[in-house]
Short mmCIF file of C-alpha atoms in Angstrom, two decimals:
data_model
loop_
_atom_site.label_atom_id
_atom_site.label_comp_id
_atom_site.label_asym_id
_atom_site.label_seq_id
_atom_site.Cartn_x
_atom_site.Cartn_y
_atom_site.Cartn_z
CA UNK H 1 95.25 120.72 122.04
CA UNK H 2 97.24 118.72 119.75
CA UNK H 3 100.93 117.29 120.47
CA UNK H 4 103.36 117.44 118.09
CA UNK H 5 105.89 114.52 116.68
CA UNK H 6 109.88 115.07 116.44
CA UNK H 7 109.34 116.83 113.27
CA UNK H 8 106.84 119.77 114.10
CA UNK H 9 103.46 117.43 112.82
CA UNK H 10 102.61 114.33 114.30
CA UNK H 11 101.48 111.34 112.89
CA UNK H 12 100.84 111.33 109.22
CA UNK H 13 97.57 109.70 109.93
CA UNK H 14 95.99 108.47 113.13
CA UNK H 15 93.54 105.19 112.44
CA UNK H 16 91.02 104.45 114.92
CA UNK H 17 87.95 102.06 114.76
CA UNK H 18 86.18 98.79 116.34
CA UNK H 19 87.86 95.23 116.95
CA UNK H 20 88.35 93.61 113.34
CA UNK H 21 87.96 97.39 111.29
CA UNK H 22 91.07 96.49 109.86
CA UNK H 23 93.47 98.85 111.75
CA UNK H 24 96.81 97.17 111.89
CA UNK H 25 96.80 94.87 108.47
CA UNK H 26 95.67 98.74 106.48
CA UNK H 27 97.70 100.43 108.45
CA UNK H 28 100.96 98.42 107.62
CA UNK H 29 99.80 98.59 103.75
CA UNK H 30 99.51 102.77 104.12
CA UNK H 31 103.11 103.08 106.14
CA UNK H 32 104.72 100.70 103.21
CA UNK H 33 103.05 103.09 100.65
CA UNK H 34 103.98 106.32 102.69
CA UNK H 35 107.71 104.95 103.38
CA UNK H 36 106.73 105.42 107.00
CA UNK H 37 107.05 103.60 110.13
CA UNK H 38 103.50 101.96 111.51
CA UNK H 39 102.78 102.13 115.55
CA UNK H 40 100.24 100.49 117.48
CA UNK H 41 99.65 101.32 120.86
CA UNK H 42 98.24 98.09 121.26
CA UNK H 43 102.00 96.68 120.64
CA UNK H 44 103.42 99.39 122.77
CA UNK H 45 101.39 98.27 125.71
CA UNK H 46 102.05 94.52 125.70
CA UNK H 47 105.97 95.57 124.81
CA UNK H 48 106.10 97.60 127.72
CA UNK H 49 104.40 95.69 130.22
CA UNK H 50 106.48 92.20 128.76
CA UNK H 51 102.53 90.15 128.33
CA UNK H 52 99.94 90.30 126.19
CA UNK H 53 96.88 92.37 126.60
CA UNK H 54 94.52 89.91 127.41
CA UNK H 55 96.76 88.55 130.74
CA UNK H 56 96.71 92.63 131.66
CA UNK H 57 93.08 92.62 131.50
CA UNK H 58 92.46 89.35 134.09
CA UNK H 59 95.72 89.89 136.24
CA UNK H 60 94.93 94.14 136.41
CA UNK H 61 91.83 94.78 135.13
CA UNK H 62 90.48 96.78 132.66
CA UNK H 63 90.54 100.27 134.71
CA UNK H 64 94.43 99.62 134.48
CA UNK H 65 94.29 98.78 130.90
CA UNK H 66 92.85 101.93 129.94
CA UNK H 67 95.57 103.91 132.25
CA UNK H 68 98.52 102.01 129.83
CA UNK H 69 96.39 102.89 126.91
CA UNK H 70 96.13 106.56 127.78
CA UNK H 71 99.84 106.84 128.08
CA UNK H 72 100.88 104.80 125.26
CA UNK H 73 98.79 106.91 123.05
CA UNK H 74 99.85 110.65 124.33
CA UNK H 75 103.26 109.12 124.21
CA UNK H 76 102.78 107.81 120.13
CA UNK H 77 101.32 111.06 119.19
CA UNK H 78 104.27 112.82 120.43
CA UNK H 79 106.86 110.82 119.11
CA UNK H 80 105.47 109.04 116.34
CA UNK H 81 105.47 110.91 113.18
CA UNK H 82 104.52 107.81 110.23
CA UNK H 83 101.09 105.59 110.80
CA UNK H 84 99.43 105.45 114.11
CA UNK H 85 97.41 102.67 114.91
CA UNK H 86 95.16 102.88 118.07
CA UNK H 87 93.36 100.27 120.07
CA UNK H 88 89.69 99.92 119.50
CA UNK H 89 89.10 101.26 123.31
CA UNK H 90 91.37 104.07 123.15
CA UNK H 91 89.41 106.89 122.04
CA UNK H 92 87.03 106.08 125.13
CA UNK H 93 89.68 108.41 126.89
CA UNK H 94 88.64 111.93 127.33
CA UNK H 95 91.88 112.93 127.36
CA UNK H 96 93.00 110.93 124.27
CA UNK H 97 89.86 112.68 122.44
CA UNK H 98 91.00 115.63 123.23
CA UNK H 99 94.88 115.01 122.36
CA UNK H 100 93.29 113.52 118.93
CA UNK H 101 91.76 117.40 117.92
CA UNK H 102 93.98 118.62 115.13
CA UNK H 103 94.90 115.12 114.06
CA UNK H 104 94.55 113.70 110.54
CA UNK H 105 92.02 110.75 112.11
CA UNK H 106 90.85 108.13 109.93
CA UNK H 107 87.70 105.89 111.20
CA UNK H 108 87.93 102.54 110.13
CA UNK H 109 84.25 101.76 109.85
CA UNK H 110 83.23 97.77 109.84
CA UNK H 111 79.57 96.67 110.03
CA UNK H 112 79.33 93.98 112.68
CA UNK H 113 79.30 90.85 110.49
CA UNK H 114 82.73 92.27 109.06
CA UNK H 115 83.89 92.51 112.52
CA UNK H 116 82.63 88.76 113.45
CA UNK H 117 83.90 87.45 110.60
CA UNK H 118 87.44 89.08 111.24
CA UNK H 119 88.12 88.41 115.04
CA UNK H 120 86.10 85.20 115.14
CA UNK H 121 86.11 83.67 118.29
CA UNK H 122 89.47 85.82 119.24
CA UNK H 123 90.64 84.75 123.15
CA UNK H 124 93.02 87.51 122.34
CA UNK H 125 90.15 90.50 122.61
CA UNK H 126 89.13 90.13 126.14
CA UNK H 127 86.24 92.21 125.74
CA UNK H 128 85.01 90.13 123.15
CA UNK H 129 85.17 86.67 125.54
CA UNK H 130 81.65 84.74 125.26
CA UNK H 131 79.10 86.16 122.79
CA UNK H 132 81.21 87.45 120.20
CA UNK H 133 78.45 89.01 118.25
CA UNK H 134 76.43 90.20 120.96
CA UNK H 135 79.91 91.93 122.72
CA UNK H 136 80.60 93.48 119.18
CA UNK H 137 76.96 94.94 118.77
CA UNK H 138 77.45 96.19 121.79
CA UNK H 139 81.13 97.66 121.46
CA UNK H 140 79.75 99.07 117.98
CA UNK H 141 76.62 100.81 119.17
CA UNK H 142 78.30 102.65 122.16
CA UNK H 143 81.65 103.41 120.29
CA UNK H 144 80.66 104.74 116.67
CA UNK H 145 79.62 107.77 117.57
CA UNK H 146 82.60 108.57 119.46
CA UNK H 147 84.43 107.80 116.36
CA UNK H 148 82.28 109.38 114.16
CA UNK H 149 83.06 112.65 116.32
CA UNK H 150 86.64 112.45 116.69
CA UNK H 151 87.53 111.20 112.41
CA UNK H 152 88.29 113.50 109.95
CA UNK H 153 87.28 111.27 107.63
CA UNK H 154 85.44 107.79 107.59
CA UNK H 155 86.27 104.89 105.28
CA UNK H 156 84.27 102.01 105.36
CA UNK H 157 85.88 98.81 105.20
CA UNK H 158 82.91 96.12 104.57
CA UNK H 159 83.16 94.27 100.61
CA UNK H 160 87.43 96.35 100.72
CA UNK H 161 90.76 94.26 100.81
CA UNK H 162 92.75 95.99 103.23
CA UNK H 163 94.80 97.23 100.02
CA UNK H 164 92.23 98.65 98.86
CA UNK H 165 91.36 100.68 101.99
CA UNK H 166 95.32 101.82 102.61
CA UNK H 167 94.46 103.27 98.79
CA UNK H 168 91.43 104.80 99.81
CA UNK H 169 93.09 106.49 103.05
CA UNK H 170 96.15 107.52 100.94
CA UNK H 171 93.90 109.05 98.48
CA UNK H 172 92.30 111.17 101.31
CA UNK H 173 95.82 111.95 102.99
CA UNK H 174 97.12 112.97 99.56
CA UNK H 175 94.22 115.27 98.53
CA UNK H 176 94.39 117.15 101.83
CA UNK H 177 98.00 117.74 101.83
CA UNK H 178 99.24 119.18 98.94
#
């Protein structure tokens, strides 16, 4: 099943992937190269609810969380037609994963001392709070295969700029849509 945007397609790409894979800094370097608007449902959520993710998590929970994410992200993919950006936890969903099929999906792949190094020790990631390593080893273990399944392609991001990665998805974009 696969929603479409406000002009018949969707997003132009969908970018999914673990805490520090890059997803919001490449994806704002791939909308300014596409001329496209980019949307995380990350920002949608904290918009929405008027406070930031991490005060959702401790005042709500994370059951709640993942209710908001669900809804921002059916909403994005059927209004959003540039770069999507989705939280790390998104594609946990069932129903997301199955509102992804038919998708252009990008994975966002980041080894876990490129995630480390890129959150650090992040208060802003509430699933990351304490052992920052140990949480991301964990997060990466369960979650890659799910994102393995869901991408239509897979771009590593370890030893890349983020330019060079928006180049790299572009590339892939541009050679499957002629």
């Amino acid at each position: 099943m696969s929603e479409n945007g406000p002009r018949g397609r969707g997003p132009v790409v969908v970018l999914i992937g673990a805490p520090g894979a890059g997803k919001t800094t490449v994806g704002t370097a791939l909308a300014g190269r596409l001329g496209v608007d980019l949307r995380d449902t990350d920002d949608d959520i904290v918009a929405a609810q008027g406070r930031e993710i991490s005060d959702i998590f401790l005042t709500d929970g994370e059951p709640f969380f993942r209710e908001l994410e669900e809804q921002a992200v059916a909403a994005a993919l059927a209004e959003h037609d540039g770069v999507l950006s989705l939280g790390g936890g998104a594609v946990l969903s069932a129903a997301t994963q199955e509102r992804l099929a038919g998708h252009p999906v990008v994975y966002l792949e980041v080894g876990l001392a490129g995630a480390a190094r890129r959150v650090g020790l992040n208060a802003s990631r509430p699933l990351l709070v304490g052992n920052v390593r140990g949480r991301l080893k964990t997060l990466l273990d369960e979650r890659r295969p799910v994102y393995t399944r869901l991408a239509r392609w897979t771009v590593p991001t370890d030893n890349h700029t983020p330019d060079e990665v928006a180049d790299l998805v572009l590339k892939l974009i541009e050679e499957n849509n002629p």
